[in-house]
XYZ file of C-alpha atoms in Angstrom:
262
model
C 41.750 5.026 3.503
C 39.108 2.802 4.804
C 36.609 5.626 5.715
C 37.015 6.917 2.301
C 36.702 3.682 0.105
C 33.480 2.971 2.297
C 32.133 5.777 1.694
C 33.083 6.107 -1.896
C 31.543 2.514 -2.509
C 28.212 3.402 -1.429
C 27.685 6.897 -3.278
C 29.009 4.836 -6.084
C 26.092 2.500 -5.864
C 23.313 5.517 -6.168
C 25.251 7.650 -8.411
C 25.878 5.117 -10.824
C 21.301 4.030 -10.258
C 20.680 7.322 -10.753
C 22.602 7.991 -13.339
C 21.650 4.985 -15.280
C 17.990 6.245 -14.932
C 18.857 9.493 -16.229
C 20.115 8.219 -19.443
C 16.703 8.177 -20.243
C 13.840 7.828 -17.294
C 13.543 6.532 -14.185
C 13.277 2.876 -12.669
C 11.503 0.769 -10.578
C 10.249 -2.811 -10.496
C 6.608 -3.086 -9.169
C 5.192 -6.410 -8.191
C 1.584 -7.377 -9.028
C 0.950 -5.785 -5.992
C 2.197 -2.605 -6.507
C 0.103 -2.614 -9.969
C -3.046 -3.719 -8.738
C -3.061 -1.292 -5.686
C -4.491 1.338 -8.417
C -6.456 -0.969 -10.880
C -8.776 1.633 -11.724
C -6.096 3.688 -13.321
C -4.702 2.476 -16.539
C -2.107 4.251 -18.771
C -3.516 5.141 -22.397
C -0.267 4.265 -24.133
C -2.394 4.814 -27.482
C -3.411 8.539 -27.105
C -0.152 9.748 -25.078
C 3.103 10.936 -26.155
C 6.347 9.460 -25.142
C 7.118 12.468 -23.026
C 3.536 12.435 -21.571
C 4.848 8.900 -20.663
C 7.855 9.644 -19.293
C 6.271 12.597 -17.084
C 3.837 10.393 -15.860
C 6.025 7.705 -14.600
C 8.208 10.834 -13.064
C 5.710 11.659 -11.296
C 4.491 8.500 -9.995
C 7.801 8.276 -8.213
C 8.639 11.215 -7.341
C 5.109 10.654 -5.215
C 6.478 7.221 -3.671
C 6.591 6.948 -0.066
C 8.786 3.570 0.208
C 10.430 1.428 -2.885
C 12.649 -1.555 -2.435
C 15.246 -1.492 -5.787
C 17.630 -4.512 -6.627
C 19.418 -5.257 -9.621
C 23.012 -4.861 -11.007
C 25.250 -1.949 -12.741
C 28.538 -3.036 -14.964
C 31.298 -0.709 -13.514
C 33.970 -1.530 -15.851
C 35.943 -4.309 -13.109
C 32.758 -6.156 -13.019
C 29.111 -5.961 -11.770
C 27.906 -4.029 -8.538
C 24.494 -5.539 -7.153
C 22.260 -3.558 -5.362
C 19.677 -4.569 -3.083
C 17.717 -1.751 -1.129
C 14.574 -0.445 0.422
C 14.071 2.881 1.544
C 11.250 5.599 3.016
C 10.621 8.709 2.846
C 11.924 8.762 6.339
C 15.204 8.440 5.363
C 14.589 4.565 6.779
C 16.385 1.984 4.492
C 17.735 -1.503 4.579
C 19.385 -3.549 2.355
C 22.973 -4.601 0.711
C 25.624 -3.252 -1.834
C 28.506 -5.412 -3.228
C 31.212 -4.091 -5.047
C 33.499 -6.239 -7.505
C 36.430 -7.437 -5.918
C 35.806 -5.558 -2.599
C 32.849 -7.717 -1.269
C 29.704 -7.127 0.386
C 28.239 -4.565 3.587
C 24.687 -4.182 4.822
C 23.339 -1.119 5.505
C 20.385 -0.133 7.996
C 18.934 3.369 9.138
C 15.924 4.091 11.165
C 16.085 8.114 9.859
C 18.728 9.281 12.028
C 20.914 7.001 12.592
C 23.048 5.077 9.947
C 24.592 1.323 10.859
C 27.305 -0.064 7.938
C 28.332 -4.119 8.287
C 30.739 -4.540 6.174
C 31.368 -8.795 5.101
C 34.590 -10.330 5.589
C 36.119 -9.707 2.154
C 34.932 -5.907 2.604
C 37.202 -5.370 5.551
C 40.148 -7.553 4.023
C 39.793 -5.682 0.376
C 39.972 -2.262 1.920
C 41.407 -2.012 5.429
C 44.789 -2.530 4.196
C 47.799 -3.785 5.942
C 45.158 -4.135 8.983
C 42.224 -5.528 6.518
C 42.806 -9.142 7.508
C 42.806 -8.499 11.550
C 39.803 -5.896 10.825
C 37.942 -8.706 9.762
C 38.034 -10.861 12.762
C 38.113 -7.993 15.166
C 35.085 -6.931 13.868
C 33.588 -9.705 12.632
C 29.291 -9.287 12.567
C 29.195 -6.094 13.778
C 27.834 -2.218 12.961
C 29.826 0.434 12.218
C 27.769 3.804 13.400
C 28.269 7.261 14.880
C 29.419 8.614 11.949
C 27.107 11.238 10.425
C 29.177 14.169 11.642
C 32.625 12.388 10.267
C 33.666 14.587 7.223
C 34.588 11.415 5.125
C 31.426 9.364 6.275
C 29.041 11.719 6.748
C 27.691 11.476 3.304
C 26.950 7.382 3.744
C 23.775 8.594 5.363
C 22.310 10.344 2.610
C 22.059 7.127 1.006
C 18.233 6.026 2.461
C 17.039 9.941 1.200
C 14.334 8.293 -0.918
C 13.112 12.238 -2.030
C 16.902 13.165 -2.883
C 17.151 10.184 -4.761
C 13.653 10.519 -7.017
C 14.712 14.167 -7.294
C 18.187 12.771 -8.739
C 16.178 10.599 -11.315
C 13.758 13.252 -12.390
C 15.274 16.292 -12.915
C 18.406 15.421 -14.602
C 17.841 13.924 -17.707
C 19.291 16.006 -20.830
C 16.994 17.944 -22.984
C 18.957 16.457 -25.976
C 17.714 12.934 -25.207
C 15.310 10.951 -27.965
C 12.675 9.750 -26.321
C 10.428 7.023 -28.358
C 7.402 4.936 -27.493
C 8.202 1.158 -27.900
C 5.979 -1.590 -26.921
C 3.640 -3.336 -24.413
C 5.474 -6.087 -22.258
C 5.333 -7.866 -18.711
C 7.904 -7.408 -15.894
C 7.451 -9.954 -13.356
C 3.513 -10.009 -13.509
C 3.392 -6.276 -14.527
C 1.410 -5.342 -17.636
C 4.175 -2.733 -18.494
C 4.492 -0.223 -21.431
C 8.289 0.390 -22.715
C 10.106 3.613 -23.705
C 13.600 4.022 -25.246
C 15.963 6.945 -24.444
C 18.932 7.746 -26.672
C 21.600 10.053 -25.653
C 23.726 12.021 -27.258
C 26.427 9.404 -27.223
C 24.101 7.152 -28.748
C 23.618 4.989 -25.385
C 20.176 3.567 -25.038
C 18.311 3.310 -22.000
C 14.853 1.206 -22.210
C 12.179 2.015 -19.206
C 9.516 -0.021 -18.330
C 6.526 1.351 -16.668
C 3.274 -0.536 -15.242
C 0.078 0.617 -17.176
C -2.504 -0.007 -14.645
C -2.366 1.130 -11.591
C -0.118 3.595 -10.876
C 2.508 4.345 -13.641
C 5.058 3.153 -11.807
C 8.603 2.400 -13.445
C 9.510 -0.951 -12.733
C 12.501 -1.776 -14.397
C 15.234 -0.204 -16.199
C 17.795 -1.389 -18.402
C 21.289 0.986 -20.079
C 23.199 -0.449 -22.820
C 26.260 1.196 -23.535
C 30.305 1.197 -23.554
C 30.769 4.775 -21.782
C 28.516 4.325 -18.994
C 28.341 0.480 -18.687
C 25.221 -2.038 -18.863
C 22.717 -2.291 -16.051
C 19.286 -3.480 -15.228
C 17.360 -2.417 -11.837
C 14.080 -3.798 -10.910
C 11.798 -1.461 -8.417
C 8.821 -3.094 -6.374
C 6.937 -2.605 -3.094
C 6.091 0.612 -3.799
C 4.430 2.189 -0.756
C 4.524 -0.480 1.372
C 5.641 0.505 5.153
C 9.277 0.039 5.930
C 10.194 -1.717 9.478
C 13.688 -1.588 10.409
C 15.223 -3.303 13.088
C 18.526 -1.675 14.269
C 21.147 -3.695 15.928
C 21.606 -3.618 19.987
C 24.061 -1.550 21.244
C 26.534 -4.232 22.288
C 27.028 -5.023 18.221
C 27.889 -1.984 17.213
C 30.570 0.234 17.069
C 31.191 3.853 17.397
C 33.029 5.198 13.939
C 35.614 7.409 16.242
C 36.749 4.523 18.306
C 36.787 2.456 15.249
C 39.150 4.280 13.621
C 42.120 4.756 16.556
C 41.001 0.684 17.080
C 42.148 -0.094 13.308
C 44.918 1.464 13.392
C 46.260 -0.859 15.942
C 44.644 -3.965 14.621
């Protein structure tokens, strides 16, 4: 059960970012930094379309090397917060919380995933054991669990290409796409477009207009899919990750026979 609700929580987490952004774009807070990196290119919001727009942004992640995204998605029992940088070396760090099922930090270095799960992690899903899960494993990684069939997918989490693919290729044809207004997201000079599905759920992108066209924040209003706002920044900016010493982790197999007779 644990393996599973792990696992579950953090495809959750992307599924429910990318899906947000493909309500109507894609998403991404970029700092002044990010912005300025480019400052000879500037978006002509005047003369292009909204899909011109759209693709342009698209394409501006889709050619991202390294994002850091962080912001918040209603899932119906409360908000999930997401906090994460990843590479296009599959590298990532960062934290997801889930409502009523606490906190865990993830870090990979590209091939190898570590999960620490928070205190009211292990006591909201590790059961009868939850509470002695907690202080038996108190601060440390969970790894060694790429091959497991009901972990395995926890490591596709840091893909930053499968996630930009996610965002760009699947939003409906059906979708209204309109040009809005010029803005600022935190320093950006930003350009906004609206997305309306065919549910009527309205998804409002932000994108920087000089520099790269970067999206930099994202916001979905709606009572099917839920409200959320995700900020990108640090576009392109190298990743370090730090993975933890051997004598704080653990290995997923042994974990599993240990909880059982925690």
């Amino acid at each position: 059960m644990l393996s599973k609700r792990l696992v579950s929580t953090a495809a959750l987490c992307l599924v429910l970012a990318a899906g947000t952004a493909a309500c109507g774009s894609a998403k991404s807070d970029g700092k002044a930094g990010d912005a300025k990196a480019g400052a000879a290119q500037k978006l002509d919001t005047g003369k292009l379309s909204a899909q011109d727009i759209e693709k342009q942004a698209k394409d501006a992640l889709a050619s991202a090397t390294s994002l850091k995204m962080a912001g918040t998605v209603d899932t119906g029992d409360g908000a999930m917060e997401l906090n994460l940088t990843m590479d296009s070396k599959s590298q990532c760090t960062g934290t997801m919380a889930m409502p009523g099922m606490g906190k865990f930090e993830i870090i990979s270095d590209g091939k190898t995933s570590y999960v620490k799960p928070d205190t009211a992690f292990w006591t909201a899903v590790g059961g009868p054991n939850g509470a002695k899960a907690a202080e038996l494993f108190k601060g440390r990684y969970l790894t060694g669990f790429e091959n497991d069939p009901s972990m395995g997918s926890l490591t596709k989490v840091c893909n930053l290409a499968d996630f930009s693919k996610k965002i760009t290729e699947s939003k409906s044809s059906s979708d209204k796409v309109e040009k809005g207004s010029a803005g600022d997201v935190n320093g950006v000079k930003t350009f906004s477009l609206k997305s309306t599905d065919s549910k009527g759920e309205v998804t409002t992108l932000q994108i920087a207009t000089e520099g790269k066209p970067y999206p930099v924040r994202i916001e979905h209003a709606g009572a099917k899919d839920g409200n959320g706002k995700i900020d990108f920044s640090e576009f392109d900016k190298p990743l370090t990750v730090q993975v933890p010493s051997a004598d704080n982790t653990i290995d997923f197999t042994k974990f599993k026979d240990q909880l059982k007779t925690a």
